[in-house]
């Protein structure tokens, strides 16, 4: 049996795409699995009872089982018991992670790595982590079900070009701040644009930064991230998708899910050449990778003022997504790597 232990609930992007949706697509291929959500998220029972249920599942694992760990690095008791079960009963452990987990927690990922049999990592940078120690590793970005973007297609703003960003803005202020001087320069050019931030939060810090740029703004405080269609509707309202990233170790290891969501909605992207972003766009197919502020302004102005180019780049982005970063195009790689050979 395949047991998938998630880091969080379906509302969290990493767990949604690297656990819940993977289980859904495996089921469509005829492979069953059990999704195990951390005890802390079981609100229907007491914490003690939830942990007891969780531990019973952990201690039921045996040699013939495949245990898929979706980055569960923040639960000390879980790590302790999963390692104990690995030593005693020898289930196969697959350690999956989509960011530089050792930056957040230096000890836990190294402990899991010692006892993992295989690794699934979301970026080329993560695949170079020394603690993998030559064990089998598969690079697999966060994948997208591209059919959902078509299912939840929405009309675009016909008056102004919508530059879009989606995510948890309050946790991404350092990255988003990179856009402020760029937008100010675009504002001075009197270009017909709106910058739309989906996931702006309540603090007011984001509004303070971007209201000062002179660009027309639209703030969406939050989404129901786990509800089908919400993210797709938001991305379908964008004309150009943005992903600025500060060049640091955390971002080097990151697989920017928002970029792939933009691409699935046929939205051309302008993204920092940091981490896995470098691989999403090649040779300006589907968008641009500006290296500095001047290139950001130049490429944005090019797409803002040329509708035909925007549509062409959007089609390219969608085609690249379908071929390289969709569940439909990659689920067989999961099946083979996990060792799920018989139905």
XYZ file of C-alpha atoms in Angstrom, residues 31 66 92 118 332-343:
16
model
C -3.409 2.910 -8.022
C 5.654 2.571 0.290
C 10.289 1.939 1.711
C 14.513 7.690 -2.484
C 3.685 7.676 -15.293
C 7.049 8.931 -13.987
C 5.569 8.925 -10.482
C 4.246 5.391 -10.898
C 7.600 4.073 -12.047
C 9.675 5.910 -9.434
C 7.415 4.894 -6.543
C 7.622 1.273 -7.692
C 3.870 0.896 -8.291
C 4.199 -1.689 -11.007
C 1.126 -3.844 -10.440
C -2.495 -2.817 -10.043
